Amino acid sequence: MKFFALSTLIAISLAFFAPTSVESVTVSPRGVNVRTFGATTVFLTFFGLDDQRPAEALWCGAVNANQSCIPGTVFGRLPIRSNLATRSANNNLTDIMTIPASVARRAYQDALQGNSSEFFYVRRFISRTGEPDEFVAVTCRLAGGGARVPLALTNVRLEFVGNAETKTPANRVVQVVAQGQEPPTLQADIRFNGTGRLKGRWEVVLPGDTLPSRQDLLTEATLPIEQRGLQRRYTLVESFDRFLPPTGQVTLPGPDPAKLPKNTTGLHLILLRIEATSDREGNSFTGAGTVNSGGVAGFPMPVLRYFVSPGAKPAISPSTVMPTLALLQPAPNAQLTSTQPITFRWQSIPSARAYKLEIREQENETPILSAVLNRETTSYTAPPLLQKSPGKSLRWRVLTLSDSGVVILQSNWHPFEL
């Protein structure tokens, strides 16, 4: 009897302490403050995965006992373009939760109706062995965009701000400079949530270097801890480390233009690399330690480009160009039928990087059609919409464009009629 009682006690104890599959996957952090008006990005770690794979992610106002969304309370779904979930070490899943402003607005409107100001980010996991789906919810608490929200970048724009000495205009996507000439100054307009240190560096991709991948353009805090040292590095220009107060917006000056490479001809890419910093509001526990997530972003950083020309001067201003490009077909004052396709042909210009065809009305200069074509194209067949204007007096011309979109040469206007 004693042996039976002892064995029974052991069996009961083993059954009591045996692991169960309920909530085998958990998440860190389990709850975060999010911005009420605007987007929010948070670094999440799901750990305890066995054979599960992640499925869709939803935002909803209420969850069931198994943490799935209650029907009728769904605010939105994580867009595919924002799904940066990546498997990481220790059977973990690194997930970048980017809450669109539309979801935050839905949650705010729901709170105005007397419901809870908290809502949930629910990620579904599917078992590969046929076990029931598992749901894991993160509590999102509506707050301002200030100090109690994780430090995250919500929008970044790089731009040139011009050079008064060389009369270089501002905000051009690609700048053309002569060999040995300094590129214009640049800056980064950054929108963010939270507060903390913004640390990073400016790098330049030289002509001939391997171009950065999308993974290389993500901020360091967006990657799992074991992938952060694997991003490709380029020529270092300048580093920065500054404190961001909870203002939501900052203009980060670019590197000193004198430090930018300018002796090698070809296309140069300027990269903004953001390093991970400690952020107590958003740091995530992985089961083996804490991962710093300050500076997380749900998108790759933009790139600025400048082209170093071999000793040539920058592209000519449109106000000083001379019309030297020859038009071949149709001839001036040609009478064209509106029942046949209309083809335009012009002279090839070796220095052109693109051509722009313009068609306007002869009298009131009303634009009828405009097309930008690559450098190999010297003819263009107009779409049928042009043939729907019989009896009108029109005129056309062609402009050649540089890499930066500046007009190099232009033709005379040639009139024609349909």
PDB file of C-alpha atoms in Angstrom, residues 79-237:
ATOM      1  CA  PRO A  79       0.752  45.472 -44.507  1.00  0.00           C
ATOM      2  CA  ILE A  80       3.064  43.119 -46.387  1.00  0.00           C
ATOM      3  CA  ARG A  81       5.504  45.964 -47.087  1.00  0.00           C
ATOM      4  CA  SER A  82       5.861  46.536 -43.318  1.00  0.00           C
ATOM      5  CA  ASN A  83       6.262  42.865 -42.403  1.00  0.00           C
ATOM      6  CA  LEU A  84       9.925  42.628 -41.341  1.00  0.00           C
ATOM      7  CA  ALA A  85       9.544  39.498 -39.186  1.00  0.00           C
ATOM      8  CA  THR A  86      12.799  37.491 -39.158  1.00  0.00           C
ATOM      9  CA  ARG A  87      13.710  34.201 -37.472  1.00  0.00           C
ATOM     10  CA  SER A  88      16.579  34.637 -35.040  1.00  0.00           C
ATOM     11  CA  ALA A  89      18.615  32.567 -32.610  1.00  0.00           C
ATOM     12  CA  ASN A  90      17.178  30.509 -29.729  1.00  0.00           C
ATOM     13  CA  ASN A  91      13.980  29.744 -31.704  1.00  0.00           C
ATOM     14  CA  ASN A  92      13.016  33.415 -31.579  1.00  0.00           C
ATOM     15  CA  LEU A  93      11.201  35.640 -34.038  1.00  0.00           C
ATOM     16  CA  THR A  94      12.192  39.291 -34.374  1.00  0.00           C
ATOM     17  CA  ASP A  95       9.149  41.324 -35.383  1.00  0.00           C
ATOM     18  CA  ILE A  96       9.010  45.051 -36.185  1.00  0.00           C
ATOM     19  CA  MET A  97       5.517  46.251 -35.287  1.00  0.00           C
ATOM     20  CA  THR A  98       4.740  49.338 -37.371  1.00  0.00           C
ATOM     21  CA  ILE A  99       1.332  50.727 -36.412  1.00  0.00           C
ATOM     22  CA  PRO A 100      -0.099  52.879 -39.239  1.00  0.00           C
ATOM     23  CA  ALA A 101      -1.658  56.206 -38.320  1.00  0.00           C
ATOM     24  CA  SER A 102      -5.005  54.868 -39.587  1.00  0.00           C
ATOM     25  CA  VAL A 103      -4.996  52.105 -36.949  1.00  0.00           C
ATOM     26  CA  ALA A 104      -4.137  54.550 -34.159  1.00  0.00           C
ATOM     27  CA  ARG A 105      -6.984  56.770 -35.332  1.00  0.00           C
ATOM     28  CA  ARG A 106      -9.426  53.831 -35.255  1.00  0.00           C
ATOM     29  CA  ALA A 107      -8.313  52.983 -31.721  1.00  0.00           C
ATOM     30  CA  TYR A 108      -8.730  56.620 -30.661  1.00  0.00           C
ATOM     31  CA  GLN A 109     -12.238  56.795 -32.132  1.00  0.00           C
ATOM     32  CA  ASP A 110     -13.095  53.549 -30.359  1.00  0.00           C
ATOM     33  CA  ALA A 111     -11.910  55.040 -27.055  1.00  0.00           C
ATOM     34  CA  LEU A 112     -14.052  58.132 -27.624  1.00  0.00           C
ATOM     35  CA  GLN A 113     -17.091  55.846 -27.715  1.00  0.00           C
ATOM     36  CA  GLY A 114     -16.414  54.730 -24.161  1.00  0.00           C
ATOM     37  CA  ASN A 115     -14.321  51.632 -24.873  1.00  0.00           C
ATOM     38  CA  SER A 116     -10.887  50.944 -23.420  1.00  0.00           C
ATOM     39  CA  SER A 117      -7.997  53.088 -24.649  1.00  0.00           C
ATOM     40  CA  GLU A 118      -5.915  49.925 -24.966  1.00  0.00           C
ATOM     41  CA  PHE A 119      -5.875  47.825 -28.112  1.00  0.00           C
ATOM     42  CA  PHE A 120      -3.911  44.756 -29.182  1.00  0.00           C
ATOM     43  CA  TYR A 121      -1.408  43.616 -31.776  1.00  0.00           C
ATOM     44  CA  VAL A 122      -2.094  39.926 -32.345  1.00  0.00           C
ATOM     45  CA  ARG A 123       0.309  37.654 -34.241  1.00  0.00           C
ATOM     46  CA  ARG A 124      -0.916  34.194 -35.271  1.00  0.00           C
ATOM     47  CA  PHE A 125       1.462  31.219 -35.317  1.00  0.00           C
ATOM     48  CA  ILE A 126       0.762  28.050 -37.303  1.00  0.00           C
ATOM     49  CA  SER A 127       2.129  24.678 -36.198  1.00  0.00           C
ATOM     50  CA  ARG A 128       3.809  22.542 -38.849  1.00  0.00           C
ATOM     51  CA  THR A 129       2.667  19.348 -37.103  1.00  0.00           C
ATOM     52  CA  GLY A 130      -1.058  20.065 -37.152  1.00  0.00           C
ATOM     53  CA  GLU A 131      -1.380  21.469 -33.625  1.00  0.00           C
ATOM     54  CA  PRO A 132      -3.954  24.243 -33.080  1.00  0.00           C
ATOM     55  CA  ASP A 133      -2.958  27.767 -34.103  1.00  0.00           C
ATOM     56  CA  GLU A 134      -1.487  29.890 -31.347  1.00  0.00           C
ATOM     57  CA  PHE A 135      -2.146  33.602 -30.858  1.00  0.00           C
ATOM     58  CA  VAL A 136       0.108  36.044 -29.008  1.00  0.00           C
ATOM     59  CA  ALA A 137      -1.093  39.558 -28.155  1.00  0.00           C
ATOM     60  CA  VAL A 138       0.838  42.727 -27.360  1.00  0.00           C
ATOM     61  CA  THR A 139      -1.044  45.413 -25.425  1.00  0.00           C
ATOM     62  CA  CYS A 140      -0.831  48.862 -27.060  1.00  0.00           C
ATOM     63  CA  ARG A 141      -1.641  51.824 -24.800  1.00  0.00           C
ATOM     64  CA  LEU A 142      -2.534  55.138 -26.432  1.00  0.00           C
ATOM     65  CA  ALA A 143      -0.173  57.900 -25.364  1.00  0.00           C
ATOM     66  CA  GLY A 144       1.497  60.974 -26.802  1.00  0.00           C
ATOM     67  CA  GLY A 145       4.576  60.836 -28.970  1.00  0.00           C
ATOM     68  CA  GLY A 146       6.869  61.899 -26.146  1.00  0.00           C
ATOM     69  CA  ALA A 147       9.201  60.383 -23.601  1.00  0.00           C
ATOM     70  CA  ARG A 148       7.138  57.296 -22.743  1.00  0.00           C
ATOM     71  CA  VAL A 149       7.031  55.986 -26.320  1.00  0.00           C
ATOM     72  CA  PRO A 150       9.854  53.823 -27.782  1.00  0.00           C
ATOM     73  CA  LEU A 151      12.466  55.798 -29.735  1.00  0.00           C
ATOM     74  CA  ALA A 152      11.665  54.996 -33.366  1.00  0.00           C
ATOM     75  CA  LEU A 153      12.062  56.713 -36.717  1.00  0.00           C
ATOM     76  CA  THR A 154       8.756  57.143 -38.543  1.00  0.00           C
ATOM     77  CA  ASN A 155       9.948  59.057 -41.625  1.00  0.00           C
ATOM     78  CA  VAL A 156      13.346  60.088 -43.014  1.00  0.00           C
ATOM     79  CA  ARG A 157      14.034  62.345 -45.999  1.00  0.00           C
ATOM     80  CA  LEU A 158      17.511  63.138 -47.337  1.00  0.00           C
ATOM     81  CA  GLU A 159      18.000  66.241 -49.441  1.00  0.00           C
ATOM     82  CA  PHE A 160      20.641  68.568 -50.790  1.00  0.00           C
ATOM     83  CA  VAL A 161      20.227  72.103 -49.480  1.00  0.00           C
ATOM     84  CA  GLY A 162      22.113  73.898 -52.243  1.00  0.00           C
ATOM     85  CA  ASN A 163      25.416  75.649 -52.706  1.00  0.00           C
ATOM     86  CA  ALA A 164      25.315  79.426 -53.135  1.00  0.00           C
ATOM     87  CA  GLU A 165      28.919  79.590 -54.396  1.00  0.00           C
ATOM     88  CA  THR A 166      28.328  77.222 -57.329  1.00  0.00           C
ATOM     89  CA  LYS A 167      24.675  78.275 -57.719  1.00  0.00           C
ATOM     90  CA  THR A 168      23.567  74.681 -57.279  1.00  0.00           C
ATOM     91  CA  PRO A 169      19.809  74.434 -56.674  1.00  0.00           C
ATOM     92  CA  ALA A 170      18.468  72.636 -53.624  1.00  0.00           C
ATOM     93  CA  ASN A 171      16.524  69.394 -53.200  1.00  0.00           C
ATOM     94  CA  ARG A 172      17.715  67.780 -56.448  1.00  0.00           C
ATOM     95  CA  VAL A 173      17.767  63.992 -56.232  1.00  0.00           C
ATOM     96  CA  VAL A 174      21.035  63.576 -58.198  1.00  0.00           C
ATOM     97  CA  GLN A 175      23.695  66.281 -58.163  1.00  0.00           C
ATOM     98  CA  VAL A 176      26.291  66.569 -60.946  1.00  0.00           C
ATOM     99  CA  VAL A 177      29.641  68.052 -59.916  1.00  0.00           C
ATOM    100  CA  ALA A 178      32.964  68.423 -61.698  1.00  0.00           C
ATOM    101  CA  GLN A 179      35.860  66.236 -60.638  1.00  0.00           C
ATOM    102  CA  GLY A 180      37.524  67.797 -57.595  1.00  0.00           C
ATOM    103  CA  GLN A 181      34.521  70.024 -56.847  1.00  0.00           C
ATOM    104  CA  GLU A 182      32.713  69.728 -53.519  1.00  0.00           C
ATOM    105  CA  PRO A 183      29.127  68.459 -53.638  1.00  0.00           C
ATOM    106  CA  PRO A 184      26.489  70.718 -52.074  1.00  0.00           C
ATOM    107  CA  THR A 185      25.604  70.515 -48.397  1.00  0.00           C
ATOM    108  CA  LEU A 186      22.934  68.036 -47.386  1.00  0.00           C
ATOM    109  CA  GLN A 187      20.681  67.240 -44.458  1.00  0.00           C
ATOM    110  CA  ALA A 188      18.249  64.660 -43.142  1.00  0.00           C
ATOM    111  CA  ASP A 189      14.727  65.624 -42.115  1.00  0.00           C
ATOM    112  CA  ILE A 190      13.753  63.022 -39.489  1.00  0.00           C
ATOM    113  CA  ARG A 191      10.347  62.414 -37.882  1.00  0.00           C
ATOM    114  CA  PHE A 192      10.429  60.226 -34.780  1.00  0.00           C
ATOM    115  CA  ASN A 193       8.637  59.057 -31.645  1.00  0.00           C
ATOM    116  CA  GLY A 194      10.050  58.968 -28.136  1.00  0.00           C
ATOM    117  CA  THR A 195      13.287  60.454 -26.880  1.00  0.00           C
ATOM    118  CA  GLY A 196      16.879  59.313 -26.561  1.00  0.00           C
ATOM    119  CA  ARG A 197      20.204  59.168 -28.378  1.00  0.00           C
ATOM    120  CA  LEU A 198      20.375  59.196 -32.144  1.00  0.00           C
ATOM    121  CA  LYS A 199      23.700  57.651 -33.030  1.00  0.00           C
ATOM    122  CA  GLY A 200      25.044  56.817 -36.450  1.00  0.00           C
ATOM    123  CA  ARG A 201      27.373  57.672 -39.292  1.00  0.00           C
ATOM    124  CA  TRP A 202      27.478  58.914 -42.877  1.00  0.00           C
ATOM    125  CA  GLU A 203      28.998  56.575 -45.448  1.00  0.00           C
ATOM    126  CA  VAL A 204      29.590  56.796 -49.207  1.00  0.00           C
ATOM    127  CA  VAL A 205      29.311  54.004 -51.762  1.00  0.00           C
ATOM    128  CA  LEU A 206      32.095  54.645 -54.297  1.00  0.00           C
ATOM    129  CA  PRO A 207      31.865  53.780 -58.016  1.00  0.00           C
ATOM    130  CA  GLY A 208      32.646  50.079 -58.377  1.00  0.00           C
ATOM    131  CA  ASP A 209      31.539  49.129 -54.850  1.00  0.00           C
ATOM    132  CA  THR A 210      28.866  46.488 -54.403  1.00  0.00           C
ATOM    133  CA  LEU A 211      25.558  48.304 -54.071  1.00  0.00           C
ATOM    134  CA  PRO A 212      23.815  48.049 -50.684  1.00  0.00           C
ATOM    135  CA  SER A 213      20.940  45.607 -50.359  1.00  0.00           C
ATOM    136  CA  ARG A 214      17.653  46.394 -48.651  1.00  0.00           C
ATOM    137  CA  GLN A 215      19.016  44.625 -45.561  1.00  0.00           C
ATOM    138  CA  ASP A 216      22.031  46.953 -45.561  1.00  0.00           C
ATOM    139  CA  LEU A 217      19.782  50.030 -45.592  1.00  0.00           C
ATOM    140  CA  LEU A 218      17.772  49.045 -42.517  1.00  0.00           C
ATOM    141  CA  THR A 219      18.700  50.674 -39.229  1.00  0.00           C
ATOM    142  CA  GLU A 220      20.760  48.483 -36.913  1.00  0.00           C
ATOM    143  CA  ALA A 221      17.973  48.336 -34.309  1.00  0.00           C
ATOM    144  CA  THR A 222      15.613  46.842 -36.895  1.00  0.00           C
ATOM    145  CA  LEU A 223      17.701  43.668 -37.209  1.00  0.00           C
ATOM    146  CA  PRO A 224      17.950  40.637 -34.897  1.00  0.00           C
ATOM    147  CA  ILE A 225      20.926  40.855 -32.563  1.00  0.00           C
ATOM    148  CA  GLU A 226      22.965  38.191 -34.410  1.00  0.00           C
ATOM    149  CA  GLN A 227      22.582  39.958 -37.788  1.00  0.00           C
ATOM    150  CA  ARG A 228      23.622  43.428 -36.701  1.00  0.00           C
ATOM    151  CA  GLY A 229      27.318  42.920 -37.412  1.00  0.00           C
ATOM    152  CA  LEU A 230      26.716  41.523 -40.894  1.00  0.00           C
ATOM    153  CA  GLN A 231      25.620  44.692 -42.685  1.00  0.00           C
ATOM    154  CA  ARG A 232      28.020  45.760 -45.444  1.00  0.00           C
ATOM    155  CA  ARG A 233      30.227  48.745 -44.530  1.00  0.00           C
ATOM    156  CA  TYR A 234      31.343  51.487 -46.913  1.00  0.00           C
ATOM    157  CA  THR A 235      33.677  54.491 -46.865  1.00  0.00           C
ATOM    158  CA  LEU A 236      33.179  56.321 -43.566  1.00  0.00           C
ATOM    159  CA  VAL A 237      32.759  60.075 -43.897  1.00  0.00           C
TER     160      VAL A 237
END
